[in-house]
Amino acid sequence: MNGPLTKKLQVGWFTFTCCEDSTIVFTEVLNDYWQEWRKRIDFVHARILQAKNTEGALDVAFVEGAISSEEQKKRLEKIRGQATWLVAVGACAVVGMPSAQRNQFDEKTKQEIGFILERFHHLDHVLSVKEVVKVDAELPGCPMDPKQFVAVVNKALQHFAIAS
Ligand code: SF4
């Protein structure tokens, strides 16, 4: 049993432009792993789990979604600066698609949506996570594969020497 001073894995879950399906998969995984993980993991930032979230140093940041605005770019760079590992989660984060569909619009369609991009300060081109920051691991798929997610969490628990 862990004592109160035992280090727990500091984990953040962050969402950018996407449908948040990997977030749903994440909560489904918790149905099976919550009792075990709550003794070993602090989910310091995960808006799906709690209203009060902390910004700060993280062992692992899971990042879901593509990057579609300057504000999102800055936020992602900040998360990268705070996290030892950064894991891109799901196809939108890993390759940009399907959230980046507008990158492939023809010129006429691009012109038609131009005022929306301007109004909401969107980037001309939607980016994958690795086009903005260094990524340490990727969980591809749309949405992510829960088994691969559990494997990355277990790898992190081992790597950061979190007691069982
Ligand atoms: S990768 Fe697919 S499931 Fe995941 S956020 Fe994007 S659209 Fe949704």
XYZ file of C-alpha atoms and ligand atoms in Angstrom:
172
model
C 0.000 0.000 0.000
C 1.354 3.454 -0.870
C 2.081 5.915 1.896
C 1.070 9.563 1.517
C 4.593 10.626 0.456
C 4.980 7.990 -2.230
C 5.495 9.574 -5.622
C 2.654 9.139 -8.045
C 2.881 9.506 -11.819
C 1.848 13.061 -12.705
C -0.409 12.836 -15.738
C -2.250 15.417 -17.797
C -4.861 14.845 -20.510
C -5.291 17.726 -22.958
C -7.705 18.155 -25.837
C -7.404 20.353 -28.911
C -9.387 20.333 -32.178
C -11.186 17.013 -32.429
C -14.328 15.055 -31.569
C -12.893 13.886 -28.191
C -13.505 10.215 -28.867
C -10.172 9.226 -27.342
C -11.294 11.052 -24.201
C -14.330 8.769 -24.142
C -12.082 5.736 -24.635
C -9.884 7.032 -21.784
C -12.874 7.118 -19.414
C -13.939 3.645 -20.577
C -10.450 2.348 -19.757
C -10.807 3.840 -16.271
C -13.782 1.530 -15.671
C -11.243 -1.286 -15.556
C -8.147 0.457 -14.202
C -9.310 3.242 -11.856
C -8.923 1.279 -8.623
C -5.346 0.312 -9.514
C -4.277 3.604 -11.090
C -5.667 5.958 -8.450
C -3.022 4.632 -6.026
C -0.219 5.279 -8.518
C -1.363 8.153 -10.732
C -2.370 11.763 -10.105
C -4.492 13.008 -12.984
C -3.508 16.604 -12.343
C -5.144 17.896 -15.516
C -8.065 16.046 -17.099
C -11.165 18.162 -17.643
C -13.297 15.100 -18.317
C -12.631 13.900 -14.758
C -12.716 17.025 -12.618
C -13.529 20.728 -12.504
C -10.315 21.664 -10.676
C -7.225 21.159 -12.822
C -3.630 22.076 -12.118
C -1.055 23.539 -14.512
C 2.544 22.576 -13.855
C 5.208 19.920 -14.165
C 4.035 16.595 -15.566
C 5.623 13.223 -16.112
C 3.319 12.486 -19.033
C 1.062 14.740 -21.081
C -1.454 12.998 -23.333
C -2.483 15.311 -26.158
C -5.558 14.646 -28.258
C -6.641 16.609 -31.326
C -5.107 18.656 -34.113
C -3.722 22.185 -33.710
C -5.797 24.749 -35.544
C -5.113 28.154 -34.005
C -2.198 30.283 -32.818
C -3.595 30.093 -29.273
C -3.607 26.285 -29.419
C -0.019 26.309 -30.706
C 1.116 28.411 -27.750
C -0.807 26.218 -25.302
C 0.764 23.072 -26.751
C 4.247 24.594 -26.541
C 3.608 25.409 -22.886
C 2.464 21.841 -22.170
C 5.571 20.533 -23.962
C 7.728 22.686 -21.701
C 6.071 21.234 -18.603
C 6.013 17.553 -19.572
C 8.838 15.003 -19.560
C 6.950 12.786 -21.988
C 4.410 14.021 -24.479
C 2.165 11.429 -26.122
C 0.076 12.293 -29.194
C -3.267 10.493 -28.947
C -5.510 9.541 -31.877
C -5.305 10.229 -35.602
C -6.080 13.961 -35.316
C -3.078 14.476 -33.037
C -0.784 12.026 -34.843
C -1.432 12.977 -38.487
C -3.844 15.921 -38.259
C -6.665 14.067 -39.990
C -9.625 13.976 -40.030
C -9.692 17.356 -38.237
C -7.358 18.818 -40.884
C -9.737 18.160 -43.790
C -9.877 21.841 -44.667
C -6.175 21.716 -45.615
C -7.317 19.862 -48.730
C -10.116 22.208 -49.746
C -9.887 23.720 -53.218
C -9.125 27.431 -53.525
C -12.789 28.418 -53.953
C -13.853 26.579 -50.786
C -10.873 28.015 -48.905
C -12.014 31.496 -49.888
C -15.551 30.715 -48.731
C -14.378 29.751 -45.240
C -11.765 32.518 -45.031
C -13.894 34.822 -42.890
C -14.450 32.045 -40.318
C -10.703 31.390 -40.040
C -10.122 35.085 -39.563
C -12.910 35.589 -37.029
C -11.751 32.702 -34.819
C -8.004 33.330 -35.351
C -7.478 29.930 -36.931
C -4.235 28.959 -38.652
C -4.235 28.748 -42.456
C -3.193 25.132 -42.145
C -4.298 22.660 -39.434
C -1.259 20.951 -37.881
C -0.549 17.600 -36.257
C 1.036 17.699 -32.796
C 4.498 16.735 -34.067
C 4.432 19.608 -36.546
C 4.452 21.931 -33.509
C 6.447 20.171 -30.769
C 8.618 17.101 -30.177
C 6.530 13.991 -29.540
C 7.857 11.090 -27.458
C 5.209 8.506 -28.331
C 2.159 8.192 -30.535
C -1.125 6.344 -30.111
C -2.481 6.222 -33.663
C -6.021 5.334 -34.655
C -9.368 7.006 -34.728
C -9.969 6.815 -31.838
C -6.909 5.394 -30.007
C -6.626 1.691 -29.236
C -7.307 1.236 -25.481
C -4.738 -1.580 -25.238
C -2.031 0.687 -26.625
C -3.024 3.411 -24.162
C -2.762 1.012 -21.205
C 0.621 -0.168 -22.517
C 1.963 3.422 -22.607
C 0.679 4.104 -19.076
C 2.344 0.907 -17.827
C 5.577 1.843 -19.600
C 5.484 5.265 -17.934
C 4.808 3.761 -14.488
C 7.895 1.623 -14.984
C 10.061 4.346 -16.515
C 9.284 6.870 -13.777
C 9.778 4.170 -11.096
C 6.306 4.456 -9.588
C 5.888 1.898 -6.820
C 3.111 -0.658 -7.272
S -8.768 10.899 -34.269
Fe -10.888 10.409 -34.813
S -11.757 9.812 -32.867
Fe -9.919 10.917 -32.430
S -10.490 12.991 -32.151
Fe -9.946 12.787 -34.258
S -11.858 12.357 -35.289
Fe -12.194 11.972 -33.175
